[in-house]
Tab-separated table of C-alpha atoms in Angstrom:
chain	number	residue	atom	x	y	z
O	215	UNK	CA	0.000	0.000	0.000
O	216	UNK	CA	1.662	3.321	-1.336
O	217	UNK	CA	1.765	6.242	2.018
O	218	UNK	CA	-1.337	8.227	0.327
O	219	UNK	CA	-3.376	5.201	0.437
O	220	UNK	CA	-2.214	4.648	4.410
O	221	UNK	CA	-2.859	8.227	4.990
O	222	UNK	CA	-6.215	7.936	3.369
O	223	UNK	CA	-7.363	5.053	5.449
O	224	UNK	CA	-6.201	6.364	8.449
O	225	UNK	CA	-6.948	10.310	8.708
O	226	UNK	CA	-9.874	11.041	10.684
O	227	UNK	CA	-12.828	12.775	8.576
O	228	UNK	CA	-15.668	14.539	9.412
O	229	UNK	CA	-18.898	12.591	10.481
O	230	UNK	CA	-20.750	13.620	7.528
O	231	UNK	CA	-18.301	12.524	4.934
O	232	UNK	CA	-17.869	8.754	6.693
O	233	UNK	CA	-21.679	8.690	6.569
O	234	UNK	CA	-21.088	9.377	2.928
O	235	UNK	CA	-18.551	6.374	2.253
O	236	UNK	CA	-20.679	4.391	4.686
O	237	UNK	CA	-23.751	4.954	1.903
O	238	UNK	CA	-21.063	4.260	-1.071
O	239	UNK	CA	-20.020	1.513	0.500
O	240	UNK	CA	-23.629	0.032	0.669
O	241	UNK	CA	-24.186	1.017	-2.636
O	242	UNK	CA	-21.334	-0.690	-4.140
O	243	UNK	CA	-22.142	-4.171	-1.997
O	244	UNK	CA	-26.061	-4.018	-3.112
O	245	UNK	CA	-25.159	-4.742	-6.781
O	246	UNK	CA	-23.730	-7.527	-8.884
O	247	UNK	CA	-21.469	-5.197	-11.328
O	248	UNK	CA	-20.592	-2.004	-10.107
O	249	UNK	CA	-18.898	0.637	-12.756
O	250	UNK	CA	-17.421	4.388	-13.147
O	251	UNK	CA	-18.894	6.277	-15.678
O	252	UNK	CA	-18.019	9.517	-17.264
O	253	UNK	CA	-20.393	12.245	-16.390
O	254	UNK	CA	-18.557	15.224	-18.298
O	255	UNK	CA	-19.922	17.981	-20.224
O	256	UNK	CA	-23.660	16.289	-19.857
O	257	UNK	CA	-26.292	19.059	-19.092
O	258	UNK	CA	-28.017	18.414	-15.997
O	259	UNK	CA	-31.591	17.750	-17.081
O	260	UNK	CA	-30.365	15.189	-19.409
O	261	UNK	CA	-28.552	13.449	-16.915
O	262	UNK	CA	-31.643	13.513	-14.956
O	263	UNK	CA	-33.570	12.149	-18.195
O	264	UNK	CA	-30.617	9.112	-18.441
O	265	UNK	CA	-31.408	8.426	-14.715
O	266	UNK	CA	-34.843	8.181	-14.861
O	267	UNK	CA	-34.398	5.945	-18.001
O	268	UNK	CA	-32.100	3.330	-15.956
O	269	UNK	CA	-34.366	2.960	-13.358
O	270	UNK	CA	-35.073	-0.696	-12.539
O	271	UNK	CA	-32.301	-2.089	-14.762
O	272	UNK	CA	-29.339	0.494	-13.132
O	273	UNK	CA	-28.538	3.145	-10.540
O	274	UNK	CA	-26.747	6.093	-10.931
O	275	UNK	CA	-24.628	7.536	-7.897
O	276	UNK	CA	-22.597	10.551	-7.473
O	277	UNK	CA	-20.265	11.960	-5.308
O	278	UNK	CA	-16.730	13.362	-4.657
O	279	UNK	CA	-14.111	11.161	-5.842
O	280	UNK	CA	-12.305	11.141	-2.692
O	281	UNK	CA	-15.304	9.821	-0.901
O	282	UNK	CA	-15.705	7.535	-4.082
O	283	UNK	CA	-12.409	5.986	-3.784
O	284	UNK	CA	-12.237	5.436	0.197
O	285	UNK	CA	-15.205	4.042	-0.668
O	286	UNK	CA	-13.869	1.521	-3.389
O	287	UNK	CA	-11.074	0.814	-1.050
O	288	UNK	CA	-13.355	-0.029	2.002
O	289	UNK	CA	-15.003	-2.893	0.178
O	290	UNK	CA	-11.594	-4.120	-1.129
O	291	UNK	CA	-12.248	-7.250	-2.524
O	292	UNK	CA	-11.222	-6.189	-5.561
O	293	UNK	CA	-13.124	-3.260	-6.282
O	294	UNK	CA	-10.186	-0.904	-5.337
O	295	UNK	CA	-9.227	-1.720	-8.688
O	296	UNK	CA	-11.928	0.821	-9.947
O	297	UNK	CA	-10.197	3.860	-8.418
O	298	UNK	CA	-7.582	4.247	-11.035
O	299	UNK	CA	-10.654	5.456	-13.207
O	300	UNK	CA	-12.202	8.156	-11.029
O	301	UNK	CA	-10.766	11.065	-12.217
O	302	UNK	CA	-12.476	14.319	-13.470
O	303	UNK	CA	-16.448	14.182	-13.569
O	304	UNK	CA	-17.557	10.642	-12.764
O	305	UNK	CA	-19.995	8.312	-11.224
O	306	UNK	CA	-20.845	4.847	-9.686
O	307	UNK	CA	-23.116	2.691	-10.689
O	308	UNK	CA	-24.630	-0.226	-10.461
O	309	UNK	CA	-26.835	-3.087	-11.569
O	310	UNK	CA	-27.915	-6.703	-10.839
O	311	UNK	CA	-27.569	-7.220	-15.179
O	312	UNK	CA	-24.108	-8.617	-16.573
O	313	UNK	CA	-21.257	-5.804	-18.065
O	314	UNK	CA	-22.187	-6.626	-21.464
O	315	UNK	CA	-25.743	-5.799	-20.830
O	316	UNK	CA	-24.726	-2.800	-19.162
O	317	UNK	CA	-22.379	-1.501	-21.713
O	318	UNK	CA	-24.855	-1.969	-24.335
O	319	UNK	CA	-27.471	-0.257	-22.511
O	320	UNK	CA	-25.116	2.598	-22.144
O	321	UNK	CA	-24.185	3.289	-25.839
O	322	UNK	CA	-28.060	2.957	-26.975
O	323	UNK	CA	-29.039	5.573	-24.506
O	324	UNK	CA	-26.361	8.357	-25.675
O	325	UNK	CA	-28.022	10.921	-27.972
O	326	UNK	CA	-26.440	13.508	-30.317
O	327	UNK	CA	-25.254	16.930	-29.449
O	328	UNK	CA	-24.159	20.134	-30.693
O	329	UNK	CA	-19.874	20.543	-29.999
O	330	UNK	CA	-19.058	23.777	-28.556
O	331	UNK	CA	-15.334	25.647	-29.429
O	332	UNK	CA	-12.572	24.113	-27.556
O	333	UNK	CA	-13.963	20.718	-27.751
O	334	UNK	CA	-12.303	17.726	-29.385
O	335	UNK	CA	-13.130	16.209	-32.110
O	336	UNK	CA	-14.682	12.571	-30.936
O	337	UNK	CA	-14.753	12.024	-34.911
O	338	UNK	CA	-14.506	13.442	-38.008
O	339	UNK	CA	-16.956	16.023	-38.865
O	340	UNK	CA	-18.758	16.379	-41.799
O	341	UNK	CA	-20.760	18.949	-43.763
O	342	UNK	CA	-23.121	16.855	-46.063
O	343	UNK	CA	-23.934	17.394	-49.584
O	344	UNK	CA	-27.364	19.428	-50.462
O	345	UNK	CA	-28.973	22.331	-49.868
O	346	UNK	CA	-28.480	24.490	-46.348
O	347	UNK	CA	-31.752	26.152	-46.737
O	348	UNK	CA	-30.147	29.630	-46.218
O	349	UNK	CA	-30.474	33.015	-48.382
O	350	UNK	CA	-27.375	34.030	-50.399
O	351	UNK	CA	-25.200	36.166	-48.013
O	352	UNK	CA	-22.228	35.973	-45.699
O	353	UNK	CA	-22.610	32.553	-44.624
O	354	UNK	CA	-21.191	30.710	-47.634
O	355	UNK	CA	-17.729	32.772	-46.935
O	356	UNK	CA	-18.029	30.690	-43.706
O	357	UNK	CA	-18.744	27.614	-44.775
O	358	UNK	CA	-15.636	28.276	-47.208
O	359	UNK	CA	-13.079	29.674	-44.439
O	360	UNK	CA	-13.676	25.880	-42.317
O	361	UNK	CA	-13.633	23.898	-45.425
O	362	UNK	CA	-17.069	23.371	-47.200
O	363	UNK	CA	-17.445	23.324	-50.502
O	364	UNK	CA	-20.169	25.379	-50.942
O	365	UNK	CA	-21.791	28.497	-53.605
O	366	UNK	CA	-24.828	29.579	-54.241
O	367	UNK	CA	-27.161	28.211	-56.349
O	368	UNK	CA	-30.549	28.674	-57.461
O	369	UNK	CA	-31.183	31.282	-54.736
O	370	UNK	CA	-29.807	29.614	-52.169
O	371	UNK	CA	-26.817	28.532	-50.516
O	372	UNK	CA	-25.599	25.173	-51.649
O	373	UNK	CA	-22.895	22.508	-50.148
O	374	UNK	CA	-21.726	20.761	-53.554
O	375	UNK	CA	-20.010	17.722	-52.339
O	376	UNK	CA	-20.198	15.610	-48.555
O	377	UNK	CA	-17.058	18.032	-46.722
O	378	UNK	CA	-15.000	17.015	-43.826
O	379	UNK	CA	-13.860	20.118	-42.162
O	380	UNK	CA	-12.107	18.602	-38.632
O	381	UNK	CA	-10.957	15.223	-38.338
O	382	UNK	CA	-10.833	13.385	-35.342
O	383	UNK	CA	-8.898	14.488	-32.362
O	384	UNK	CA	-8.638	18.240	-33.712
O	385	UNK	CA	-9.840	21.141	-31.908
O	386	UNK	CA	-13.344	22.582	-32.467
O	387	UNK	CA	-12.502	26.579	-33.948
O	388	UNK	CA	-15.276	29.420	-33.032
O	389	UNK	CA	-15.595	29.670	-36.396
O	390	UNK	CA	-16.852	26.437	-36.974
O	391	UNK	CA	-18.823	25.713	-33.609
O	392	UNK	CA	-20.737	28.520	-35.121
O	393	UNK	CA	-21.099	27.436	-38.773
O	394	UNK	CA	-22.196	23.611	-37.019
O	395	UNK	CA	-24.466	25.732	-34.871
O	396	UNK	CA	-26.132	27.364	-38.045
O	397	UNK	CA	-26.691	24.403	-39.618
O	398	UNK	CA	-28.215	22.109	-37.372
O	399	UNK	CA	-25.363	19.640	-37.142
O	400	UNK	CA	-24.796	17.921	-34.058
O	401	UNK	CA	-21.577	15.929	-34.293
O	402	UNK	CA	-21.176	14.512	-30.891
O	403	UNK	CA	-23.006	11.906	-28.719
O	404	UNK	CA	-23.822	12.599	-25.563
O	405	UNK	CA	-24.351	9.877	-22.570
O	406	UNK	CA	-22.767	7.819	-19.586
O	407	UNK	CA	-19.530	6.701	-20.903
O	408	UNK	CA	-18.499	3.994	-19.554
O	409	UNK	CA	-14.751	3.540	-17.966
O	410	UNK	CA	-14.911	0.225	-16.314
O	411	UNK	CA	-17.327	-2.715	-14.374
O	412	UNK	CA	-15.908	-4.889	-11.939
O	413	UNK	CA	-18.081	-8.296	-12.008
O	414	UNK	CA	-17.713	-11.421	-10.246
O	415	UNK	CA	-14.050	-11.093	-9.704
O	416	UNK	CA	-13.110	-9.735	-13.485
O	417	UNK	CA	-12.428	-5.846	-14.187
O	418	UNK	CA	-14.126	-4.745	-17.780
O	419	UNK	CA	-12.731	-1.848	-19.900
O	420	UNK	CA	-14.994	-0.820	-22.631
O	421	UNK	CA	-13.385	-2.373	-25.651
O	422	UNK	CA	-13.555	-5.852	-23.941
O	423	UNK	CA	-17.729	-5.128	-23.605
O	424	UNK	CA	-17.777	-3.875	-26.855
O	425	UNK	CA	-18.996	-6.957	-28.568
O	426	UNK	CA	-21.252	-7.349	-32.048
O	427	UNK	CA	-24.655	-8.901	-30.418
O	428	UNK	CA	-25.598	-10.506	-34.034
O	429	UNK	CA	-21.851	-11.664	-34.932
O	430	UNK	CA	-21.556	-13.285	-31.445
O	431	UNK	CA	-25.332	-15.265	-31.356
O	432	UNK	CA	-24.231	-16.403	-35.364
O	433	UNK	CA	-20.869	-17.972	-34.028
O	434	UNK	CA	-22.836	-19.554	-31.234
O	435	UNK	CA	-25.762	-20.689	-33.304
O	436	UNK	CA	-22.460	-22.065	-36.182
O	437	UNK	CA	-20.543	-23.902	-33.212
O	438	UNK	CA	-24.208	-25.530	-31.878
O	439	UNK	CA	-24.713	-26.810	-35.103
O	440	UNK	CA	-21.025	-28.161	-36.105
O	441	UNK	CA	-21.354	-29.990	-32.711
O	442	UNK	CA	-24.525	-31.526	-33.320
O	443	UNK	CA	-23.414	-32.695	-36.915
O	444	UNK	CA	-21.108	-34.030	-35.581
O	445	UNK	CA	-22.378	-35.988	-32.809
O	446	UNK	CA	-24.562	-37.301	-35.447
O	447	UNK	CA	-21.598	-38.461	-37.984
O	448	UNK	CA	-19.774	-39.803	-34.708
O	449	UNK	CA	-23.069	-42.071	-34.033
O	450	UNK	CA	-22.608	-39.956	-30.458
O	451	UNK	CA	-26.396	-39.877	-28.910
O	452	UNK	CA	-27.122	-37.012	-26.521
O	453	UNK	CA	-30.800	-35.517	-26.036
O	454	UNK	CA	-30.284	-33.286	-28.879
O	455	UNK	CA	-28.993	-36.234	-31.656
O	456	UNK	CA	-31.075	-39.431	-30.396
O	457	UNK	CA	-33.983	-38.657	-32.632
O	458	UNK	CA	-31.773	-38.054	-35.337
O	459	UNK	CA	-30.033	-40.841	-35.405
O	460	UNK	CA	-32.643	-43.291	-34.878
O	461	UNK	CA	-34.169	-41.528	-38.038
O	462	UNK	CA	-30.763	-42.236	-39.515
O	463	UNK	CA	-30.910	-45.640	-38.489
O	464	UNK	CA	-34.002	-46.279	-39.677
O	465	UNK	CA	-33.649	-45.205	-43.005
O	466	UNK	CA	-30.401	-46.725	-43.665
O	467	UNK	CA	-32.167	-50.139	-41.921
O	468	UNK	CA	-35.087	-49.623	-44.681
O	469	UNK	CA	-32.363	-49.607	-47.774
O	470	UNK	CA	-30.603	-52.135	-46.688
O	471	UNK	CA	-34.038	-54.512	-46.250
O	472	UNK	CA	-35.420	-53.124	-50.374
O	473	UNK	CA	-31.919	-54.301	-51.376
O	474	UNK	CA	-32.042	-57.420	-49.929
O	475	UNK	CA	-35.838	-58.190	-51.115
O	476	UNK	CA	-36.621	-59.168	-47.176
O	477	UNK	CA	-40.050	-59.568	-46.791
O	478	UNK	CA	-40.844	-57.849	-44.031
O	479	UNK	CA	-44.668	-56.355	-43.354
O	480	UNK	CA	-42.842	-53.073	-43.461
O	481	UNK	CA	-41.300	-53.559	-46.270
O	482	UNK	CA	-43.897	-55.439	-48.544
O	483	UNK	CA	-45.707	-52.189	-50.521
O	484	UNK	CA	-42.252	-51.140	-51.041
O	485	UNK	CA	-41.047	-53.779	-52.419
O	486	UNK	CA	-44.641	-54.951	-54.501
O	487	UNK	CA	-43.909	-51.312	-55.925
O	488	UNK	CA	-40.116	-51.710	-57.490
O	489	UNK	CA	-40.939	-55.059	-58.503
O	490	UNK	CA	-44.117	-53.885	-60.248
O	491	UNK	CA	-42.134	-51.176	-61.533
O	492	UNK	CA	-39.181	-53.629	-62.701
O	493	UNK	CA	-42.486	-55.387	-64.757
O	494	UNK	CA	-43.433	-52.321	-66.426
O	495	UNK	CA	-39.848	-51.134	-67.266
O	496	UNK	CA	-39.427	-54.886	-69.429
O	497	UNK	CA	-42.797	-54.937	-70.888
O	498	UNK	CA	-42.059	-51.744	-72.292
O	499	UNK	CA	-39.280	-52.913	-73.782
O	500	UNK	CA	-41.036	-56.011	-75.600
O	501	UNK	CA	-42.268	-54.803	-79.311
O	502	UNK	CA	-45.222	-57.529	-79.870
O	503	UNK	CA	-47.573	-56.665	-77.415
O	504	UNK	CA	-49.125	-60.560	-78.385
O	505	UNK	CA	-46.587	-61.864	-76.509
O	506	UNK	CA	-47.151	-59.774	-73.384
O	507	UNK	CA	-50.464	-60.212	-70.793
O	508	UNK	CA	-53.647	-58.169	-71.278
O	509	UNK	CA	-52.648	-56.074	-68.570
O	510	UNK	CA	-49.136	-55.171	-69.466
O	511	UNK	CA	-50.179	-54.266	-73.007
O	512	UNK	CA	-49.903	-50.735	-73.844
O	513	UNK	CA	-47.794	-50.019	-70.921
O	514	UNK	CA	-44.975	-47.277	-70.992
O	515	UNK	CA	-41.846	-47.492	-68.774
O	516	UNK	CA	-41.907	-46.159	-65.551
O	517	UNK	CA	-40.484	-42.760	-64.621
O	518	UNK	CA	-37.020	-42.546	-63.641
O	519	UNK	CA	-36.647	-40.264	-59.930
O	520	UNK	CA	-33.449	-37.953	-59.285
O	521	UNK	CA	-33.358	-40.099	-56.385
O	522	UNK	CA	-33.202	-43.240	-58.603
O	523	UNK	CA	-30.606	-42.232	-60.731
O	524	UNK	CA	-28.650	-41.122	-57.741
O	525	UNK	CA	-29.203	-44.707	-56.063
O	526	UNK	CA	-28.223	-46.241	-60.021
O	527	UNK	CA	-24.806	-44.381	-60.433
O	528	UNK	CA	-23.914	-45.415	-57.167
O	529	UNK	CA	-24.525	-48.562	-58.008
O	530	UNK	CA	-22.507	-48.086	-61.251
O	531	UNK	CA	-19.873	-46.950	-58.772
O	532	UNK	CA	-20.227	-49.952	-56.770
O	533	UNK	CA	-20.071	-52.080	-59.972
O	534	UNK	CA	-16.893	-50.404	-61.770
O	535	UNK	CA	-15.226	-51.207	-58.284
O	536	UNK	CA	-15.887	-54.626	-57.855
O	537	UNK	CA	-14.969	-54.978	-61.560
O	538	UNK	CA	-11.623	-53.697	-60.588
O	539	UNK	CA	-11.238	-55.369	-57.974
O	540	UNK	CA	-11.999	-58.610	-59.818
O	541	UNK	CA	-9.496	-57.912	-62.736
O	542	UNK	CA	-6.843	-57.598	-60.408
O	543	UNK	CA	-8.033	-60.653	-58.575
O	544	UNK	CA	-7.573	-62.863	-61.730
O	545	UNK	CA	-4.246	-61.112	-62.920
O	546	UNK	CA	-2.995	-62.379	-59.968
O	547	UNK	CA	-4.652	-65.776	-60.386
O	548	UNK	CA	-2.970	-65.614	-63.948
O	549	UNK	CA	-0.018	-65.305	-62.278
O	550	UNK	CA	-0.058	-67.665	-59.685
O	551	UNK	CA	-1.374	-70.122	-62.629
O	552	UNK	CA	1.391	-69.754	-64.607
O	553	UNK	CA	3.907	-70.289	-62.013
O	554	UNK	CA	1.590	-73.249	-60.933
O	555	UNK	CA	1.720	-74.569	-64.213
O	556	UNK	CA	5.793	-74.487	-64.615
O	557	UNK	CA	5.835	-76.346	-61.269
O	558	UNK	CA	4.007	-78.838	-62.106
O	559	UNK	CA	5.476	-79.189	-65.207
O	560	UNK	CA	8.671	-79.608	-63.568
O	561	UNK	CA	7.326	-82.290	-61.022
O	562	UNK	CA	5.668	-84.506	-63.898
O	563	UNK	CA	8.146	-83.655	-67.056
């Protein structure tokens, strides 16, 4: 512990500021995630506005960051952590939701603002393209002297291509606070910004919260569904797969009982179906319908499915393999022969 943290702790203060820290300290212990927000250069009915908008889902608490940080350091348990980010205007708060939540809550609730001279730049600035609305005068030498593109046209003062007059991180002139004013623009957001949540044991910083919602749930729904294809290709059952791959199961069980021609009860329209449709396929190949039954006279050959075809080329497949396999089989039974044949040969010559 560094002496101005010792001296901290142990200086005596007046009754009305440890009744303060006393409060902070409750505060702090009565919620799950407890951050420091940034409170700067937020008029005071809006804040009042954001902290009637949190209510129920987070609490806003404010005091002087001396207080703030005995405070922090009271709890310990971690939380001191959060005093390297009270500095300048700032806040507690709190909530029972998870940092991500909270974050996220945060940015959605900031609203735009107009930036006043002196300010920084929290991006670039633009003038857009189009019309300003305003008589010819003055006002396009303005827009000119911070960097607009702009003339008049058609009566009226015209901006005649998107202009970026301050990047981000410059200084905000008088000259252009005013021209910004004029025209309506309000470049900045205004809101709680957030500095840091300590959560179940873990300190957050902004960027680590600042996660894409959609991105995140489509990597979560892609991993779910790579794991559950392949707990089906493993055979793996779980509560999620077991329907599947009795399905499975029970299709492949089907195929391999219409291949085999068993005659199961199951089975027996299926199979009374190809073989009536093996019938049809070679009466429609017979020319003298004399020579066929009444009933097969006439008849055309059956249609041939996608999913037939499918099951015939692999079945070609199947076929061109085993042929293989069989030519090699009786090149090596030539071989064998005709060593076969010199031995014996040899034994009877």
């Amino acid at each position: 512990m560094s002496e101005s943290e010792a001296a901290r702790k142990t200086e005596t203060i007046p009754q009305w500021k440890q009744e303060e820290v006393d409060e902070l300290v409750d505060f702090i212990e009565s919620y799950a995630s407890v951050g420091i927000v940034g409170v700067a250069g937020i008029p005071s009915r809006q804040l009042q506005n954001m902290r009637r908008d949190l209510h129920g889902s987070a609490e806003v608490r404010m005091s002087r960051n001396t207080l703030v940080q005995r405070a922090l350091d009271e709890v310990d348990e971690g939380y001191e952590q959060l005093s390297e980010f009270v500095a300048g205007q700032v806040a507690l708060i709190g909530t029972n939701d998870n940092p991500f939540g909270l974050y996220q809550q945060l940015e959605a609730s900031k609203t735009p603002a107009p930036i006043n001279a002196g300010e920084i730049a929290p991006n670039d600035i633009v003038i857009p393209e189009g019309d300003t609305g305003i008589d010819p005068g003055p006002f396009v030498g303005e827009l000119q002297q911070v960097g607009a593109e702009a003339r008049i046209m058609e009566g009226s003062i015209k901006v005649t291509a998107d202009s970026t007059v301050l990047e981000a991180g410059g200084e905000v002139s008088d000259n252009l606070a005013n021209v910004l004013s004029e025209l309506g623009i309000e470049p900045k957001e205004v809101g709680l910004d957030l500095r840091s949540v300590y959560s179940e044991g873990v300190l957050f910083e902004p960027d680590e919260l600042a996660i894409d919602v959609d991105e995140y749930r489509a990597d979560v729904e892609s991993a779910a569904a790579a794991a559950r294809n392949l707990s089906v290709n493993a055979a793996y059952p779980t509560a999620r797969t077991a329907g599947t791959l009795l399905a499975k199961a029970a299709g492949e069980a089907k195929s391999v009982g219409l291949f085999a021609a068993i005659e199961d009860p199951e089975l027996m329209p299926d199979l009374v179906a190809q073989a009536d449709g093996q019938v049809r396929a070679l009466a429609a190949q017979i020319d003298d319908d004399e020579a066929l039954p009444e009933e097969l006279r006439g008849v055309d050959a059956p249609a041939v499915t996608e999913e037939a075809e499918e099951e015939s080329s692999d079945e070609d497949d199947e076929a061109d393999t085993a042929d293989e396999d069989t030519d090699a089989d009786t090149d090596d039974d030539e071989d064998d022969g005709g060593d076969g044949a010199e031995g014996l040969g040899a034994m009877f010559g």
